[in-house]
Amino acid sequence: MPEILDPKVDLAFKKVFGSQENKSILLSFLNAVLNWTAEQKIADVKILNPYLEPENIDDSVGILDIKLQLENDDLVDVEMQIGNLGNMERRSSYYACRMFGDQNISSGRYQDLNRVIAINILDFTRIKLTKRYHTIFRLRETQENIDLTDAIEIHFIELPKLKQEIASYTNPLDRWVVFLKGGWDMELIDRLAKEDPAIGKAKRVLEQMASNPRERELYELRRKAILDRNSALYEAKMEGIAEGKAEGKVEGKVEGIAEGKAEGKAEGKVEGQASLLLRQLKKKFGYLPVEMENRVMSMPEEKLQELAEAIFDLETIDDVNSFISK
């Protein structure tokens, strides 16, 4: 069976979806993401920064997002992200706004600005308030959920959220997400490739890259660089969490440490609140069962705040136990 490369490595992703000769793959993917059918279906697209192989094996790869313009002049930016740098929401908003604002409006009319669509494919979970793997954001009125404008639209596709057992293989985007997730159940990939011509072509491109020594080496160099970066950031984050738990407050010094220190600071703050509440409860009631102390220490911040507000209304240990058990 031919070897197949991981399409999540951005070099492979851009070769598959961002090459002129593979435009049919890109069209299939875009129509699946945007759910455009019938008259709205995208029939052609202009790739503004097509994939070009470096002239030398040691050349730096450069920017590996895919910028394109649709038939209706909408601008689209597609990006694959393997590592969670902790800034995707602001990062994507920044670049989408840059694309929107950098347009040349020689007519002098804002009406002539083209819409910008950012599509972020993430190999990690970032939007934690929903279980849906595909979320779409616009500028919206917060109370009545009314669009201010559709001028900027940002999509997040979080690959880990779609489990294979709940994927619908009649849904075009589910098929693409299963393909991109990999894990490489080759029987499933072969089935998708036979049922969907665009996925079949994408699979062949990855196989051809794997069998080409030069492209394979470029892929491995890029994959190593991504793994090195993500490993360094993860270690920095773990160090930050450890420091944050110990100190309860730490200011970040480097990009990777910032997120971990924030988590550690938050955890340290909650532990401090719990300890203070325990001292207050012991002062009021004279003692607390060990089991109750452990339960208070493990309570989330919101529950601790509720207990702090209710402490003067609780008259017995049983009252405290009932409150905690709610």
Coordinates of C-alpha atoms in Angstrom, one line a residue:
M1 CA 0.0 0.0 0.0
P2 CA 1.5 3.4 -1.0
E3 CA 2.7 5.6 1.9
I4 CA 0.7 8.8 2.6
L5 CA 1.9 12.0 4.2
D6 CA 0.0 13.8 6.9
P7 CA -2.0 16.6 5.3
K8 CA -2.0 18.6 8.5
V9 CA 1.7 19.5 8.0
D10 CA 1.2 22.9 6.4
L11 CA 3.7 22.3 3.6
A12 CA 1.7 19.2 2.5
F13 CA -1.6 21.1 3.1
K14 CA -0.6 23.9 0.8
K15 CA 0.6 21.5 -1.9
V16 CA -2.7 19.7 -1.8
F17 CA -5.0 22.7 -1.6
G18 CA -3.0 25.6 -2.8
S19 CA -1.5 24.4 -6.1
Q20 CA -2.9 25.5 -9.4
E21 CA -3.0 21.9 -10.7
N22 CA -5.0 20.9 -7.7
K23 CA -7.6 23.6 -7.9
S24 CA -10.5 21.0 -8.1
I25 CA -9.5 19.8 -4.6
L26 CA -9.6 23.4 -3.3
L27 CA -13.0 24.0 -4.9
S28 CA -14.5 20.9 -3.3
F29 CA -13.2 21.9 0.1
L30 CA -14.4 25.5 -0.1
N31 CA -17.9 24.5 -1.1
A32 CA -18.0 22.1 1.8
V33 CA -16.9 24.7 4.3
L34 CA -19.1 27.5 3.1
N35 CA -22.0 25.1 2.3
W36 CA -22.6 26.8 -1.0
T37 CA -24.7 24.8 -3.4
A38 CA -26.7 25.3 -6.6
E39 CA -26.2 28.8 -8.2
Q40 CA -24.0 29.9 -5.3
K41 CA -21.6 27.0 -5.7
I42 CA -18.0 28.1 -6.4
A43 CA -17.0 27.0 -9.9
D44 CA -13.6 28.8 -10.1
V45 CA -11.1 30.5 -7.9
K46 CA -8.0 32.6 -8.3
I47 CA -5.1 31.5 -6.0
L48 CA -3.2 34.7 -5.1
N49 CA -0.2 32.9 -3.5
P50 CA 0.1 29.5 -5.2
Y51 CA 2.4 26.8 -3.7
L52 CA 5.9 27.0 -5.1
E53 CA 8.6 24.6 -4.2
P54 CA 11.8 26.2 -2.7
E55 CA 14.7 26.2 -5.2
N56 CA 17.0 24.7 -2.7
I57 CA 16.4 22.0 -0.1
D58 CA 17.5 24.3 2.7
D59 CA 15.3 27.3 1.7
S60 CA 13.0 28.5 4.4
V61 CA 9.4 27.7 3.7
G62 CA 7.8 31.1 4.3
I63 CA 4.1 31.8 4.8
L64 CA 2.0 28.7 4.2
D65 CA -1.5 30.0 4.3
I66 CA -3.6 30.0 1.1
K67 CA -4.9 33.4 -0.2
L68 CA -7.5 33.4 -2.9
Q69 CA -10.2 35.3 -4.6
L70 CA -13.6 33.9 -5.5
E71 CA -15.7 34.5 -8.6
N72 CA -17.8 37.1 -6.7
D73 CA -14.5 38.8 -5.7
D74 CA -14.7 37.7 -2.0
L75 CA -11.3 37.3 -0.5
V76 CA -10.5 34.1 1.4
D77 CA -7.6 33.1 3.6
V78 CA -7.2 29.4 4.5
E79 CA -4.7 28.3 7.2
M80 CA -3.8 25.0 8.8
Q81 CA -2.6 25.2 12.5
I82 CA -1.2 22.1 14.3
G83 CA 0.0 23.8 17.5
N84 CA -2.1 25.8 19.9
L85 CA -0.2 29.1 20.3
G86 CA -3.0 30.5 22.5
N87 CA -3.8 33.4 20.3
M88 CA -5.9 32.1 17.4
E89 CA -8.9 34.3 17.9
R90 CA -7.0 37.6 17.9
R91 CA -4.5 36.4 15.3
S92 CA -7.2 35.4 12.9
S93 CA -9.2 38.6 13.5
Y94 CA -6.0 40.7 13.0
Y95 CA -5.2 39.1 9.6
A96 CA -8.8 39.2 8.4
C97 CA -9.0 42.9 9.2
R98 CA -5.7 43.5 7.5
M99 CA -6.9 41.8 4.3
F100 CA -10.1 43.9 4.5
G101 CA -8.3 47.2 5.1
D102 CA -5.5 46.6 2.7
Q103 CA -7.9 46.6 -0.3
N104 CA -7.5 49.4 -2.8
I105 CA -10.7 51.3 -3.2
S106 CA -9.8 53.7 -6.1
S107 CA -13.5 54.5 -6.5
G108 CA -13.6 56.0 -3.0
R109 CA -16.6 54.0 -2.0
Y110 CA -16.6 51.6 1.0
Q111 CA -19.3 49.7 -0.8
D112 CA -16.6 48.5 -3.2
L113 CA -14.7 46.7 -0.5
N114 CA -14.8 42.9 -1.0
R115 CA -15.9 40.6 1.7
V116 CA -13.1 38.7 3.6
I117 CA -13.5 35.1 4.8
A118 CA -10.9 33.5 7.1
I119 CA -10.9 29.7 7.4
N120 CA -8.8 28.3 10.2
I121 CA -8.3 24.5 10.4
L122 CA -7.1 23.6 13.9
D123 CA -5.6 20.3 15.1
F124 CA -6.6 21.3 18.7
T125 CA -9.7 22.5 20.5
R126 CA -10.0 26.2 21.0
I127 CA -13.7 27.2 21.0
K128 CA -14.6 25.5 24.3
L129 CA -18.2 27.0 24.7
T130 CA -19.6 24.7 22.0
K131 CA -19.2 21.0 21.0
R132 CA -19.7 21.9 17.3
Y133 CA -16.5 21.5 15.3
H134 CA -17.3 24.2 12.7
T135 CA -18.1 27.6 14.1
I136 CA -18.6 30.9 12.2
F137 CA -18.2 34.4 13.6
R138 CA -19.2 37.8 12.3
L139 CA -19.7 41.3 13.8
R140 CA -23.0 41.0 15.6
E141 CA -25.4 42.9 18.0
T142 CA -25.1 41.0 21.3
Q143 CA -28.7 41.1 22.5
E144 CA -30.7 40.4 19.4
N145 CA -28.1 38.5 17.4
I146 CA -28.4 40.8 14.4
D147 CA -25.5 41.1 11.9
L148 CA -23.9 44.5 11.7
T149 CA -22.2 43.4 8.4
D150 CA -21.0 40.2 6.7
A151 CA -17.9 42.0 5.5
I152 CA -15.6 39.9 7.7
E153 CA -16.4 36.2 8.5
I154 CA -14.1 33.9 10.4
H155 CA -14.5 30.1 10.4
F156 CA -12.9 27.7 12.9
I157 CA -12.8 24.0 12.1
E158 CA -11.5 22.1 15.1
L159 CA -10.5 18.6 13.9
P160 CA -10.5 16.8 17.3
K161 CA -14.1 17.6 18.0
L162 CA -15.4 15.4 15.2
K163 CA -15.3 11.8 16.4
Q164 CA -15.2 9.2 13.7
E165 CA -18.1 7.3 15.1
I166 CA -20.4 10.3 14.8
A167 CA -19.2 11.6 11.4
S168 CA -21.7 11.6 8.6
Y169 CA -20.1 10.4 5.4
T170 CA -22.9 11.9 3.3
N171 CA -21.8 15.4 4.6
P172 CA -19.1 16.9 2.4
L173 CA -17.4 18.8 5.3
D174 CA -17.5 15.7 7.6
R175 CA -15.7 13.7 4.9
W176 CA -13.0 16.3 4.5
V177 CA -12.5 16.6 8.3
V178 CA -12.2 12.8 8.7
F179 CA -9.6 12.9 5.8
L180 CA -7.6 15.7 7.4
K181 CA -7.7 14.2 10.9
G182 CA -5.8 11.2 9.7
G183 CA -5.1 8.5 12.3
W184 CA -5.0 6.8 9.0
D185 CA -7.6 4.1 9.0
M186 CA -6.5 3.3 5.5
E187 CA -9.7 1.3 4.7
L188 CA -11.8 4.4 5.6
I189 CA -9.5 6.7 3.6
D190 CA -9.7 4.4 0.6
R191 CA -13.5 4.3 0.9
L192 CA -13.7 8.1 1.0
A193 CA -11.2 8.4 -1.9
K194 CA -13.4 6.1 -4.0
E195 CA -16.7 7.9 -3.1
D196 CA -15.3 11.4 -3.4
P197 CA -13.2 12.3 -6.5
A198 CA -11.6 15.4 -4.8
I199 CA -10.5 13.4 -1.8
G200 CA -9.2 10.7 -4.1
K201 CA -7.1 13.3 -5.9
A202 CA -5.9 14.7 -2.5
K203 CA -4.8 11.2 -1.4
R204 CA -2.9 10.7 -4.7
V205 CA -1.0 14.0 -4.2
L206 CA 0.1 13.0 -0.7
E207 CA 1.2 9.6 -2.0
Q208 CA 3.2 11.3 -4.8
M209 CA 4.9 13.6 -2.3
A210 CA 5.8 10.6 -0.1
S211 CA 7.4 8.9 -3.1
N212 CA 9.4 12.0 -4.2
P213 CA 12.7 12.1 -2.3
R214 CA 13.0 15.9 -2.6
E215 CA 9.5 16.6 -1.5
R216 CA 9.7 14.0 1.2
E217 CA 12.8 15.7 2.6
L218 CA 11.1 19.1 2.5
Y219 CA 8.1 17.7 4.3
E220 CA 10.2 16.0 7.0
L221 CA 12.2 19.3 7.6
R222 CA 9.0 21.2 8.0
R223 CA 7.4 18.6 10.2
K224 CA 10.5 18.6 12.4
A225 CA 10.4 22.4 12.7
I226 CA 6.7 22.3 13.8
L227 CA 7.4 19.5 16.3
D228 CA 10.4 21.4 17.8
R229 CA 8.4 24.6 18.1
N230 CA 5.4 22.9 19.7
S231 CA 7.5 20.9 22.1
A232 CA 9.4 24.0 23.2
L233 CA 6.1 25.9 23.8
Y234 CA 4.6 23.0 25.7
E235 CA 7.6 22.7 28.0
A236 CA 7.5 26.4 28.6
K237 CA 3.8 26.2 29.3
M238 CA 4.4 23.4 31.9
E239 CA 7.1 25.4 33.5
G240 CA 4.8 28.4 33.7
I241 CA 2.0 26.3 35.3
A242 CA 4.3 25.0 37.9
E243 CA 5.6 28.5 38.7
G244 CA 2.1 29.9 38.7
K245 CA 0.8 27.3 41.2
A246 CA 3.7 28.0 43.5
E247 CA 3.5 31.8 43.4
G248 CA -0.2 32.5 42.6
K249 CA 0.9 35.3 40.4
V250 CA 3.5 35.4 37.7
E251 CA 4.1 37.7 34.7
G252 CA 5.0 35.9 31.4
K253 CA 8.4 36.4 30.0
V254 CA 8.1 34.5 26.7
E255 CA 5.3 33.5 24.4
G256 CA 5.0 29.9 25.4
I257 CA 5.2 30.6 29.1
A258 CA 2.4 33.2 29.1
E259 CA -0.5 30.9 28.7
G260 CA 0.8 28.4 31.3
K261 CA 1.5 31.1 33.9
A262 CA -2.0 32.5 33.4
E263 CA -3.5 29.0 34.1
G264 CA -1.2 28.7 37.2
K265 CA -2.1 32.1 38.5
A266 CA -5.8 31.3 38.2
E267 CA -5.4 28.0 40.0
G268 CA -3.3 29.7 42.7
K269 CA -6.0 32.3 43.2
V270 CA -8.8 29.7 43.6
E271 CA -6.7 27.8 46.1
G272 CA -6.2 31.0 48.1
Q273 CA -9.9 31.7 48.1
A274 CA -10.6 28.1 49.3
S275 CA -8.0 28.4 52.1
L276 CA -9.5 31.7 53.3
L277 CA -13.0 30.2 53.4
L278 CA -11.8 27.2 55.4
R279 CA -10.3 29.5 58.0
Q280 CA -13.5 31.4 58.3
L281 CA -15.6 28.3 58.6
K282 CA -13.3 26.8 61.3
K283 CA -13.4 30.1 63.2
K284 CA -17.2 30.0 63.1
F285 CA -17.8 26.4 63.8
G286 CA -14.7 25.4 65.7
Y287 CA -13.9 22.4 63.5
L288 CA -14.5 20.9 60.1
P289 CA -14.5 17.2 59.0
V290 CA -11.5 16.4 56.8
E291 CA -13.8 15.3 54.0
M292 CA -15.5 18.6 54.1
E293 CA -12.2 20.4 53.9
N294 CA -11.2 18.4 50.9
R295 CA -14.5 19.2 49.2
V296 CA -14.1 22.9 49.8
M297 CA -10.5 22.9 48.4
S298 CA -11.8 21.2 45.2
M299 CA -14.7 23.6 44.6
P300 CA -14.7 25.8 41.5
E301 CA -14.3 29.6 41.9
E302 CA -18.0 30.3 41.2
K303 CA -19.1 27.9 44.0
L304 CA -16.5 29.4 46.4
Q305 CA -17.9 32.8 45.8
E306 CA -21.5 31.6 46.5
L307 CA -20.3 29.9 49.7
A308 CA -18.5 33.1 50.8
E309 CA -21.7 35.1 50.4
A310 CA -23.8 32.5 52.2
I311 CA -21.4 31.8 55.1
F312 CA -23.2 34.2 57.6
D313 CA -26.6 32.5 56.9
L314 CA -25.2 29.0 57.6
E315 CA -25.9 28.1 61.3
T316 CA -24.6 24.5 61.6
I317 CA -22.1 22.1 60.0
D318 CA -25.0 20.3 58.5
D319 CA -26.1 23.5 56.8
V320 CA -22.6 23.9 55.3
N321 CA -22.7 20.3 54.1
S322 CA -26.1 20.8 52.5
F323 CA -24.9 23.9 50.8
I324 CA -21.8 22.2 49.4
S325 CA -23.8 19.2 48.2
K326 CA -26.2 21.4 46.1

